Amino acid sequence: MTGRQRERRHRRTGAALVAAGVVAGVGLGAGGCAGGDALAGDARGGDAVVVLHRAADRLVAAGSSKARTSMEMAAGGTRVTIRGAGVYDYRKRMGRLKVLLPQDPAGVTERRPITELLAPGALFMKNRGAGVPPDKWVRVETRTLSDGNLVTGGATDPFAAAEVLRGARSATFVGRTEVAGTGVRHYRGTADLGAAAKKASDGNKASLGAAAKGFATAEVPFDVYLDDEGRIRKVRHRFSFEGGQKSPVAVASTTLLYDFGASVRVRLPDNDDIFAGKIAED
């Protein structure tokens, strides 16, 4: 067999394996398979879980991105959707989002966008709550939140969303598709928040640990879409959150990541700019 024949056979075999469900988190695009061995795995078995455990690290390698978020909440026959958009630096674990709350049914109260600054262990919000001066920020320690800030801010911290996948217990490869014109691999599975907390970065370890205890269940079903470099392009988690209600609140949080390498500048507020009073509930 000549070298060219061996090369053609290798390519046919690789294509057949992809069709059968063997995937690689890196380098299986048109550019060849350089670097693919590091994340290659059988998506029908445990190796798909290994690929997902590394997804957050691939974001760190990418450095930064833009993000769009959507959070759907359903309780007692009422469903609301909160949307956000911004940028995130995965190396510094810092980001900025503008979150849009739904208008009240009567349309009387105008809801201004909430500006959120995301930092390791902390969430800063401006225009959050009645009685807070417009030039002041509200600071919340995420480890004190029973949901670990996966729900409270109306948007899931993009890196926390990725680190939930470190707790993936089971996952299957659904197939190839596209997200915003980018070819991706779709996985579906279940993650355990307690396991994710143990493997998370220092900034998310306590927050995810709090969520594991505070949610109605630590088991989180997810759908995630990885590009050919193993980076998350879209992830959707389904949480069950007590939230002080008589019955658990069903929450579906979706995060879209794009424009990797985008410029991110986040300046945290000074102590004098942080509101120290009580926030009134809307």
PDB file of C-alpha atoms in Angstrom, residues 53 143 147-148 150 159-169 191-215 218 220:
ATOM      1  CA  HIS A  53     -14.980  18.288  31.916  1.00  0.00           C
ATOM      2  CA  ARG A 143     -21.096  32.076  48.195  1.00  0.00           C
ATOM      3  CA  ASP A 147     -28.239  29.304  44.153  1.00  0.00           C
ATOM      4  CA  GLY A 148     -24.561  30.307  43.929  1.00  0.00           C
ATOM      5  CA  LEU A 150     -26.632  30.690  38.888  1.00  0.00           C
ATOM      6  CA  PHE A 159     -17.626  30.775  33.449  1.00  0.00           C
ATOM      7  CA  ALA A 160     -19.757  29.293  36.229  1.00  0.00           C
ATOM      8  CA  ALA A 161     -22.021  27.876  33.508  1.00  0.00           C
ATOM      9  CA  ALA A 162     -18.973  26.225  31.957  1.00  0.00           C
ATOM     10  CA  GLU A 163     -17.702  24.910  35.281  1.00  0.00           C
ATOM     11  CA  VAL A 164     -21.030  23.210  35.991  1.00  0.00           C
ATOM     12  CA  LEU A 165     -19.930  20.824  33.227  1.00  0.00           C
ATOM     13  CA  ARG A 166     -16.966  19.762  35.373  1.00  0.00           C
ATOM     14  CA  GLY A 167     -19.577  17.844  37.323  1.00  0.00           C
ATOM     15  CA  ALA A 168     -20.948  15.993  34.284  1.00  0.00           C
ATOM     16  CA  ARG A 169     -21.901  12.477  35.379  1.00  0.00           C
ATOM     17  CA  ALA A 191     -24.180  17.276  35.859  1.00  0.00           C
ATOM     18  CA  ASP A 192     -23.892  17.124  39.627  1.00  0.00           C
ATOM     19  CA  LEU A 193     -23.308  20.499  41.291  1.00  0.00           C
ATOM     20  CA  GLY A 194     -21.520  18.958  44.254  1.00  0.00           C
ATOM     21  CA  ALA A 195     -19.028  17.223  41.972  1.00  0.00           C
ATOM     22  CA  ALA A 196     -18.642  20.422  39.932  1.00  0.00           C
ATOM     23  CA  ALA A 197     -17.847  22.418  43.076  1.00  0.00           C
ATOM     24  CA  LYS A 198     -15.012  20.054  44.006  1.00  0.00           C
ATOM     25  CA  LYS A 199     -13.354  20.509  40.592  1.00  0.00           C
ATOM     26  CA  ALA A 200     -14.163  24.195  40.074  1.00  0.00           C
ATOM     27  CA  SER A 201     -11.761  27.127  40.154  1.00  0.00           C
ATOM     28  CA  ASP A 202     -11.293  28.903  43.473  1.00  0.00           C
ATOM     29  CA  GLY A 203     -13.701  31.677  42.469  1.00  0.00           C
ATOM     30  CA  ASN A 204     -16.575  29.276  41.789  1.00  0.00           C
ATOM     31  CA  LYS A 205     -15.896  26.490  44.288  1.00  0.00           C
ATOM     32  CA  ALA A 206     -17.874  28.004  47.168  1.00  0.00           C
ATOM     33  CA  SER A 207     -20.645  29.328  44.908  1.00  0.00           C
ATOM     34  CA  LEU A 208     -21.303  26.005  43.214  1.00  0.00           C
ATOM     35  CA  GLY A 209     -21.106  24.288  46.592  1.00  0.00           C
ATOM     36  CA  ALA A 210     -23.827  26.619  47.875  1.00  0.00           C
ATOM     37  CA  ALA A 211     -25.947  25.870  44.810  1.00  0.00           C
ATOM     38  CA  ALA A 212     -25.552  22.125  45.373  1.00  0.00           C
ATOM     39  CA  LYS A 213     -27.161  22.574  48.796  1.00  0.00           C
ATOM     40  CA  GLY A 214     -29.652  25.302  47.891  1.00  0.00           C
ATOM     41  CA  PHE A 215     -31.299  23.939  44.752  1.00  0.00           C
ATOM     42  CA  ALA A 218     -28.064  18.991  42.744  1.00  0.00           C
ATOM     43  CA  VAL A 220     -28.630  19.579  36.500  1.00  0.00           C
TER      44      VAL A 220
END
